[in-house]
PDB file of C-alpha atoms in Angstrom:
ATOM      1  CA  GLU B1365     -33.946 149.263 299.458  1.00  0.00           C
ATOM      2  CA  VAL B1366     -34.078 152.322 301.498  1.00  0.00           C
ATOM      3  CA  GLN B1367     -31.984 152.484 304.525  1.00  0.00           C
ATOM      4  CA  LEU B1368     -31.449 155.540 307.345  1.00  0.00           C
ATOM      5  CA  VAL B1369     -28.946 155.454 309.520  1.00  0.00           C
ATOM      6  CA  GLU B1370     -28.595 157.195 312.851  1.00  0.00           C
ATOM      7  CA  SER B1371     -25.706 157.953 314.320  1.00  0.00           C
ATOM      8  CA  GLY B1372     -24.191 160.701 317.258  1.00  0.00           C
ATOM      9  CA  GLY B1373     -26.196 159.972 319.688  1.00  0.00           C
ATOM     10  CA  GLY B1374     -25.353 159.647 323.659  1.00  0.00           C
ATOM     11  CA  LEU B1375     -25.589 161.031 326.948  1.00  0.00           C
ATOM     12  CA  VAL B1376     -24.876 165.241 327.391  1.00  0.00           C
ATOM     13  CA  GLN B1377     -25.224 167.444 330.585  1.00  0.00           C
ATOM     14  CA  PRO B1378     -28.109 170.212 330.103  1.00  0.00           C
ATOM     15  CA  GLY B1379     -26.712 173.186 328.271  1.00  0.00           C
ATOM     16  CA  GLY B1380     -24.611 170.378 326.233  1.00  0.00           C
ATOM     17  CA  SER B1381     -24.437 169.997 322.777  1.00  0.00           C
ATOM     18  CA  LEU B1382     -24.612 167.286 320.545  1.00  0.00           C
ATOM     19  CA  ARG B1383     -24.981 166.256 316.167  1.00  0.00           C
ATOM     20  CA  LEU B1384     -26.812 163.973 314.767  1.00  0.00           C
ATOM     21  CA  SER B1385     -26.659 162.423 311.449  1.00  0.00           C
ATOM     22  CA  CYS B1386     -28.254 160.364 309.344  1.00  0.00           C
ATOM     23  CA  GLU B1387     -26.750 158.737 306.799  1.00  0.00           C
ATOM     24  CA  ALA B1388     -28.720 157.609 303.441  1.00  0.00           C
ATOM     25  CA  SER B1389     -28.505 154.755 300.994  1.00  0.00           C
ATOM     26  CA  GLY B1390     -31.297 152.830 298.572  1.00  0.00           C
ATOM     27  CA  PHE B1391     -33.077 156.393 296.748  1.00  0.00           C
ATOM     28  CA  THR B1392     -31.694 159.501 295.578  1.00  0.00           C
ATOM     29  CA  PHE B1393     -31.220 161.774 298.799  1.00  0.00           C
ATOM     30  CA  SER B1394     -30.873 164.772 297.093  1.00  0.00           C
ATOM     31  CA  THR B1395     -34.557 165.192 295.717  1.00  0.00           C
ATOM     32  CA  TYR B1396     -36.347 164.341 299.217  1.00  0.00           C
ATOM     33  CA  TRP B1397     -37.129 167.189 302.121  1.00  0.00           C
ATOM     34  CA  MET B1398     -35.887 164.971 305.387  1.00  0.00           C
ATOM     35  CA  ASN B1399     -37.111 165.588 308.636  1.00  0.00           C
ATOM     36  CA  TRP B1400     -35.930 165.004 312.239  1.00  0.00           C
ATOM     37  CA  VAL B1401     -39.124 163.384 314.494  1.00  0.00           C
ATOM     38  CA  ARG B1402     -38.674 162.566 318.308  1.00  0.00           C
ATOM     39  CA  GLN B1403     -40.812 160.385 320.718  1.00  0.00           C
ATOM     40  CA  ASP B1404     -40.440 159.766 324.666  1.00  0.00           C
ATOM     41  CA  PRO B1405     -42.434 158.377 326.532  1.00  0.00           C
ATOM     42  CA  GLU B1406     -44.966 161.667 328.046  1.00  0.00           C
ATOM     43  CA  LYS B1407     -45.684 163.531 324.413  1.00  0.00           C
ATOM     44  CA  GLY B1408     -44.868 160.382 321.935  1.00  0.00           C
ATOM     45  CA  LEU B1409     -43.857 161.588 318.396  1.00  0.00           C
ATOM     46  CA  VAL B1410     -43.286 165.135 317.635  1.00  0.00           C
ATOM     47  CA  TRP B1411     -41.695 166.267 314.668  1.00  0.00           C
ATOM     48  CA  VAL B1412     -39.231 168.275 315.369  1.00  0.00           C
ATOM     49  CA  SER B1413     -36.992 169.661 311.901  1.00  0.00           C
ATOM     50  CA  ARG B1414     -37.623 169.450 308.272  1.00  0.00           C
ATOM     51  CA  ILE B1415     -35.006 170.181 305.504  1.00  0.00           C
ATOM     52  CA  ASN B1416     -35.824 170.486 301.733  1.00  0.00           C
ATOM     53  CA  SER B1417     -34.473 168.802 299.391  1.00  0.00           C
ATOM     54  CA  ASP B1418     -31.417 171.207 297.802  1.00  0.00           C
ATOM     55  CA  GLY B1419     -30.836 172.638 301.704  1.00  0.00           C
ATOM     56  CA  SER B1420     -32.179 176.236 301.421  1.00  0.00           C
ATOM     57  CA  SER B1421     -35.501 175.625 303.716  1.00  0.00           C
ATOM     58  CA  THR B1422     -35.815 174.812 307.318  1.00  0.00           C
ATOM     59  CA  ASP B1423     -38.646 174.852 309.868  1.00  0.00           C
ATOM     60  CA  TYR B1424     -38.621 174.194 313.001  1.00  0.00           C
ATOM     61  CA  PRO B1425     -41.080 173.916 316.084  1.00  0.00           C
ATOM     62  CA  ASP B1426     -41.118 176.717 319.146  1.00  0.00           C
ATOM     63  CA  SER B1427     -40.230 173.896 321.343  1.00  0.00           C
ATOM     64  CA  VAL B1428     -36.758 173.850 319.519  1.00  0.00           C
ATOM     65  CA  LYS B1429     -36.444 176.978 317.565  1.00  0.00           C
ATOM     66  CA  GLY B1430     -33.247 178.765 318.054  1.00  0.00           C
ATOM     67  CA  ARG B1431     -31.487 175.713 319.748  1.00  0.00           C
ATOM     68  CA  PHE B1432     -31.553 173.145 317.065  1.00  0.00           C
ATOM     69  CA  THR B1433     -30.447 173.094 313.511  1.00  0.00           C
ATOM     70  CA  ILE B1434     -31.185 170.790 310.822  1.00  0.00           C
ATOM     71  CA  SER B1435     -28.673 170.206 307.661  1.00  0.00           C
ATOM     72  CA  ARG B1436     -27.698 167.988 304.668  1.00  0.00           C
ATOM     73  CA  ASP B1437     -24.801 167.520 302.528  1.00  0.00           C
ATOM     74  CA  ASN B1438     -26.191 165.827 299.339  1.00  0.00           C
ATOM     75  CA  ALA B1439     -23.049 165.073 297.841  1.00  0.00           C
ATOM     76  CA  LYS B1440     -22.655 162.699 300.924  1.00  0.00           C
ATOM     77  CA  ASN B1441     -25.803 161.535 301.140  1.00  0.00           C
ATOM     78  CA  THR B1442     -25.878 163.095 305.417  1.00  0.00           C
ATOM     79  CA  LEU B1443     -28.987 164.694 306.985  1.00  0.00           C
ATOM     80  CA  TYR B1444     -27.622 166.217 310.370  1.00  0.00           C
ATOM     81  CA  LEU B1445     -29.272 167.702 313.546  1.00  0.00           C
ATOM     82  CA  GLN B1446     -26.889 169.981 315.672  1.00  0.00           C
ATOM     83  CA  MET B1447     -28.707 170.214 319.234  1.00  0.00           C
ATOM     84  CA  ASN B1448     -27.673 173.100 321.622  1.00  0.00           C
ATOM     85  CA  SER B1449     -28.779 174.495 324.865  1.00  0.00           C
ATOM     86  CA  LEU B1450     -29.878 170.778 325.617  1.00  0.00           C
ATOM     87  CA  ARG B1451     -32.720 170.676 328.290  1.00  0.00           C
ATOM     88  CA  VAL B1452     -33.290 167.872 330.327  1.00  0.00           C
ATOM     89  CA  GLU B1453     -36.401 167.505 328.387  1.00  0.00           C
ATOM     90  CA  ASP B1454     -34.996 167.039 324.889  1.00  0.00           C
ATOM     91  CA  THR B1455     -34.570 163.252 326.162  1.00  0.00           C
ATOM     92  CA  ALA B1456     -35.907 161.398 323.263  1.00  0.00           C
ATOM     93  CA  VAL B1457     -35.111 158.730 320.658  1.00  0.00           C
ATOM     94  CA  TYR B1458     -34.572 160.911 317.690  1.00  0.00           C
ATOM     95  CA  TYR B1459     -35.495 159.622 314.095  1.00  0.00           C
ATOM     96  CA  CYS B1460     -34.493 160.275 310.626  1.00  0.00           C
ATOM     97  CA  VAL B1461     -37.594 160.824 308.546  1.00  0.00           C
ATOM     98  CA  ARG B1462     -38.038 160.944 304.527  1.00  0.00           C
ATOM     99  CA  ASN B1463     -40.494 162.427 302.967  1.00  0.00           C
ATOM    100  CA  ALA B1464     -42.480 166.230 302.902  1.00  0.00           C
ATOM    101  CA  TYR B1465     -45.716 165.233 303.468  1.00  0.00           C
ATOM    102  CA  TYR B1466     -46.644 161.873 305.235  1.00  0.00           C
ATOM    103  CA  PHE B1467     -43.027 160.493 306.436  1.00  0.00           C
ATOM    104  CA  ASP B1468     -42.178 156.700 304.359  1.00  0.00           C
ATOM    105  CA  TYR B1469     -38.777 155.919 305.590  1.00  0.00           C
ATOM    106  CA  TRP B1470     -37.855 156.493 309.242  1.00  0.00           C
ATOM    107  CA  GLY B1471     -33.974 155.412 311.019  1.00  0.00           C
ATOM    108  CA  GLN B1472     -34.136 152.606 313.635  1.00  0.00           C
ATOM    109  CA  GLY B1473     -33.612 155.669 315.904  1.00  0.00           C
ATOM    110  CA  ASN B1474     -30.522 156.838 318.220  1.00  0.00           C
ATOM    111  CA  LEU B1475     -31.520 157.936 322.236  1.00  0.00           C
ATOM    112  CA  VAL B1476     -29.908 161.035 323.368  1.00  0.00           C
ATOM    113  CA  THR B1477     -30.341 161.541 326.924  1.00  0.00           C
ATOM    114  CA  VAL B1478     -29.796 164.714 328.336  1.00  0.00           C
ATOM    115  CA  SER B1479     -29.507 164.638 332.564  1.00  0.00           C
ATOM    116  CA  SER B1480     -26.265 166.029 334.910  1.00  0.00           C
TER     117      SER B1480
ATOM    118  CA  GLU J  75     -51.759 174.013 315.714  1.00  0.00           C
ATOM    119  CA  ILE J  76     -53.987 171.047 314.847  1.00  0.00           C
ATOM    120  CA  VAL J  77     -54.645 168.180 317.984  1.00  0.00           C
ATOM    121  CA  LEU J  78     -55.603 165.260 316.871  1.00  0.00           C
ATOM    122  CA  THR J  79     -56.994 162.593 319.235  1.00  0.00           C
ATOM    123  CA  GLN J  80     -57.034 158.830 319.358  1.00  0.00           C
ATOM    124  CA  SER J  81     -60.089 156.568 320.454  1.00  0.00           C
ATOM    125  CA  PRO J  82     -59.330 153.987 322.320  1.00  0.00           C
ATOM    126  CA  ALA J  83     -56.126 154.040 324.106  1.00  0.00           C
ATOM    127  CA  THR J  84     -55.777 150.829 324.607  1.00  0.00           C
ATOM    128  CA  LEU J  85     -58.099 148.054 322.320  1.00  0.00           C
ATOM    129  CA  SER J  86     -58.491 144.400 323.495  1.00  0.00           C
ATOM    130  CA  VAL J  87     -59.054 142.136 320.529  1.00  0.00           C
ATOM    131  CA  SER J  88     -58.724 138.444 319.919  1.00  0.00           C
ATOM    132  CA  PRO J  89     -56.806 137.008 316.602  1.00  0.00           C
ATOM    133  CA  GLY J  90     -59.314 137.026 313.638  1.00  0.00           C
ATOM    134  CA  GLU J  91     -61.446 139.641 314.993  1.00  0.00           C
ATOM    135  CA  ARG J  92     -61.576 143.073 313.415  1.00  0.00           C
ATOM    136  CA  ALA J  93     -60.788 146.336 314.563  1.00  0.00           C
ATOM    137  CA  THR J  94     -61.460 149.805 314.387  1.00  0.00           C
ATOM    138  CA  LEU J  95     -59.445 152.528 315.778  1.00  0.00           C
ATOM    139  CA  SER J  96     -60.575 156.596 315.419  1.00  0.00           C
ATOM    140  CA  CYS J  97     -58.559 159.712 315.300  1.00  0.00           C
ATOM    141  CA  ARG J  98     -60.186 162.981 315.349  1.00  0.00           C
ATOM    142  CA  ALA J  99     -58.492 166.491 314.530  1.00  0.00           C
ATOM    143  CA  SER J 100     -59.855 169.446 316.048  1.00  0.00           C
ATOM    144  CA  GLN J 101     -60.043 170.736 312.379  1.00  0.00           C
ATOM    145  CA  SER J 102     -60.269 169.868 308.925  1.00  0.00           C
ATOM    146  CA  VAL J 103     -56.948 168.107 307.526  1.00  0.00           C
ATOM    147  CA  SER J 104     -59.492 167.347 304.156  1.00  0.00           C
ATOM    148  CA  SER J 105     -57.283 163.755 303.403  1.00  0.00           C
ATOM    149  CA  ASN J 106     -54.067 164.654 304.318  1.00  0.00           C
ATOM    150  CA  LEU J 107     -54.174 162.232 307.369  1.00  0.00           C
ATOM    151  CA  ALA J 108     -51.422 159.344 307.394  1.00  0.00           C
ATOM    152  CA  TRP J 109     -51.485 155.800 309.818  1.00  0.00           C
ATOM    153  CA  TYR J 110     -48.246 153.959 310.996  1.00  0.00           C
ATOM    154  CA  GLN J 111     -48.233 151.082 313.249  1.00  0.00           C
ATOM    155  CA  GLN J 112     -44.724 150.729 315.908  1.00  0.00           C
ATOM    156  CA  GLN J 113     -43.931 147.292 317.518  1.00  0.00           C
ATOM    157  CA  PRO J 114     -42.019 147.346 320.911  1.00  0.00           C
ATOM    158  CA  GLY J 115     -38.477 148.301 320.130  1.00  0.00           C
ATOM    159  CA  GLN J 116     -39.091 149.423 316.451  1.00  0.00           C
ATOM    160  CA  ALA J 117     -39.224 152.398 314.417  1.00  0.00           C
ATOM    161  CA  PRO J 118     -43.072 153.631 312.846  1.00  0.00           C
ATOM    162  CA  ARG J 119     -43.453 152.150 310.181  1.00  0.00           C
ATOM    163  CA  LEU J 120     -46.178 153.562 307.292  1.00  0.00           C
ATOM    164  CA  LEU J 121     -49.103 151.775 306.627  1.00  0.00           C
ATOM    165  CA  ILE J 122     -51.860 154.461 305.193  1.00  0.00           C
ATOM    166  CA  TYR J 123     -51.921 157.880 303.534  1.00  0.00           C
ATOM    167  CA  ASP J 124     -54.226 160.374 302.224  1.00  0.00           C
ATOM    168  CA  ALA J 125     -56.306 158.595 304.610  1.00  0.00           C
ATOM    169  CA  SER J 126     -57.293 155.674 302.710  1.00  0.00           C
ATOM    170  CA  THR J 127     -54.234 154.718 300.624  1.00  0.00           C
ATOM    171  CA  ARG J 128     -52.271 151.518 301.616  1.00  0.00           C
ATOM    172  CA  ALA J 129     -48.497 152.268 301.464  1.00  0.00           C
ATOM    173  CA  THR J 130     -46.180 149.608 299.758  1.00  0.00           C
ATOM    174  CA  GLY J 131     -46.323 146.352 301.113  1.00  0.00           C
ATOM    175  CA  ILE J 132     -48.631 147.396 303.036  1.00  0.00           C
ATOM    176  CA  PRO J 133     -51.877 143.825 303.367  1.00  0.00           C
ATOM    177  CA  ALA J 134     -55.007 144.461 302.184  1.00  0.00           C
ATOM    178  CA  ARG J 135     -56.736 143.592 305.509  1.00  0.00           C
ATOM    179  CA  PHE J 136     -55.312 147.283 306.803  1.00  0.00           C
ATOM    180  CA  SER J 137     -57.792 149.545 305.199  1.00  0.00           C
ATOM    181  CA  GLY J 138     -58.468 153.409 306.263  1.00  0.00           C
ATOM    182  CA  SER J 139     -61.205 156.050 305.936  1.00  0.00           C
ATOM    183  CA  GLY J 140     -62.615 159.084 306.640  1.00  0.00           C
ATOM    184  CA  SER J 141     -62.187 162.937 305.682  1.00  0.00           C
ATOM    185  CA  GLY J 142     -62.337 166.386 307.094  1.00  0.00           C
ATOM    186  CA  THR J 143     -61.958 166.010 310.591  1.00  0.00           C
ATOM    187  CA  GLU J 144     -63.143 162.219 311.388  1.00  0.00           C
ATOM    188  CA  PHE J 145     -61.150 158.971 310.499  1.00  0.00           C
ATOM    189  CA  THR J 146     -60.413 155.385 310.674  1.00  0.00           C
ATOM    190  CA  LEU J 147     -58.189 152.728 310.653  1.00  0.00           C
ATOM    191  CA  THR J 148     -59.845 148.834 310.373  1.00  0.00           C
ATOM    192  CA  ILE J 149     -57.590 146.405 310.406  1.00  0.00           C
ATOM    193  CA  SER J 150     -60.368 143.291 308.863  1.00  0.00           C
ATOM    194  CA  SER J 151     -59.124 140.249 310.390  1.00  0.00           C
ATOM    195  CA  LEU J 152     -56.334 140.842 313.090  1.00  0.00           C
ATOM    196  CA  GLN J 153     -52.938 138.289 312.968  1.00  0.00           C
ATOM    197  CA  SER J 154     -50.723 138.280 315.855  1.00  0.00           C
ATOM    198  CA  GLU J 155     -48.058 140.301 314.396  1.00  0.00           C
ATOM    199  CA  ASP J 156     -50.566 143.433 314.271  1.00  0.00           C
ATOM    200  CA  PHE J 157     -50.677 143.900 318.052  1.00  0.00           C
ATOM    201  CA  ALA J 158     -49.170 147.074 318.270  1.00  0.00           C
ATOM    202  CA  VAL J 159     -49.217 150.608 318.671  1.00  0.00           C
ATOM    203  CA  TYR J 160     -50.715 152.815 315.857  1.00  0.00           C
ATOM    204  CA  TYR J 161     -50.721 156.149 315.545  1.00  0.00           C
ATOM    205  CA  CYS J 162     -52.505 158.731 312.980  1.00  0.00           C
ATOM    206  CA  GLN J 163     -50.494 162.166 311.974  1.00  0.00           C
ATOM    207  CA  GLN J 164     -52.178 165.028 310.041  1.00  0.00           C
ATOM    208  CA  TYR J 165     -49.911 166.665 307.060  1.00  0.00           C
ATOM    209  CA  THR J 166     -52.394 169.768 306.313  1.00  0.00           C
ATOM    210  CA  SER J 167     -49.989 171.981 307.839  1.00  0.00           C
ATOM    211  CA  TRP J 168     -47.230 172.588 309.890  1.00  0.00           C
ATOM    212  CA  PRO J 169     -46.509 171.231 312.588  1.00  0.00           C
ATOM    213  CA  LYS J 170     -47.066 168.535 311.206  1.00  0.00           C
ATOM    214  CA  ALA J 171     -49.077 165.856 314.586  1.00  0.00           C
ATOM    215  CA  PHE J 172     -49.534 162.731 315.856  1.00  0.00           C
ATOM    216  CA  GLY J 173     -52.032 161.633 317.398  1.00  0.00           C
ATOM    217  CA  GLN J 174     -51.184 160.253 321.385  1.00  0.00           C
ATOM    218  CA  GLY J 175     -52.036 156.587 320.240  1.00  0.00           C
ATOM    219  CA  THR J 176     -54.275 153.370 320.204  1.00  0.00           C
ATOM    220  CA  LYS J 177     -52.376 149.754 321.318  1.00  0.00           C
ATOM    221  CA  VAL J 178     -53.926 147.182 320.000  1.00  0.00           C
ATOM    222  CA  GLU J 179     -53.312 144.700 322.384  1.00  0.00           C
ATOM    223  CA  ILE J 180     -54.364 141.047 323.172  1.00  0.00           C
TER     224      ILE J 180
END
């Protein structure tokens, strides 16, 4: 059974940093592209980063480029999202999501709240 | 950047009825479109990909159609567990965009 278990969310002040982790199991992690997608009531579902299977290529939308960094450790079956210079508008539930095109498996979600 | 517009925003139907949801793309996405279902407090679940292919374990009452810029998700006979929010998503180009969702309610 495919499982994606996120951790690392919480409350952080504007300008602060946070690192999300996603531990994968039930499939060969090292052969899949992975993504982070966030959801908030105003903007809905928004893709925020992707990484290819060996970690050599990443991509971000303009809204987070230069502030967020996606990475992976295939030996540990774990995906990461390092979030720096956080803004109030980054407040959302963050999902770890599998696959390169359509998203076939999602983690349970991890709430990140940016507030003073 | 491709924009997806879903309609209606809310669809009120009764159990056993047919529901038809629409997703329109601002430019052609070929058949690179997926549909997701989200129950309250849960992560989205993949229903349909490649516009018309059901994902693993998805009941046959869910069907997708369309190509280019116009797409439809049909639920042939609504069950109680189908009342949820549905999103479309394109994967023709980056950034991958989602529609704003259609809420199917009783």
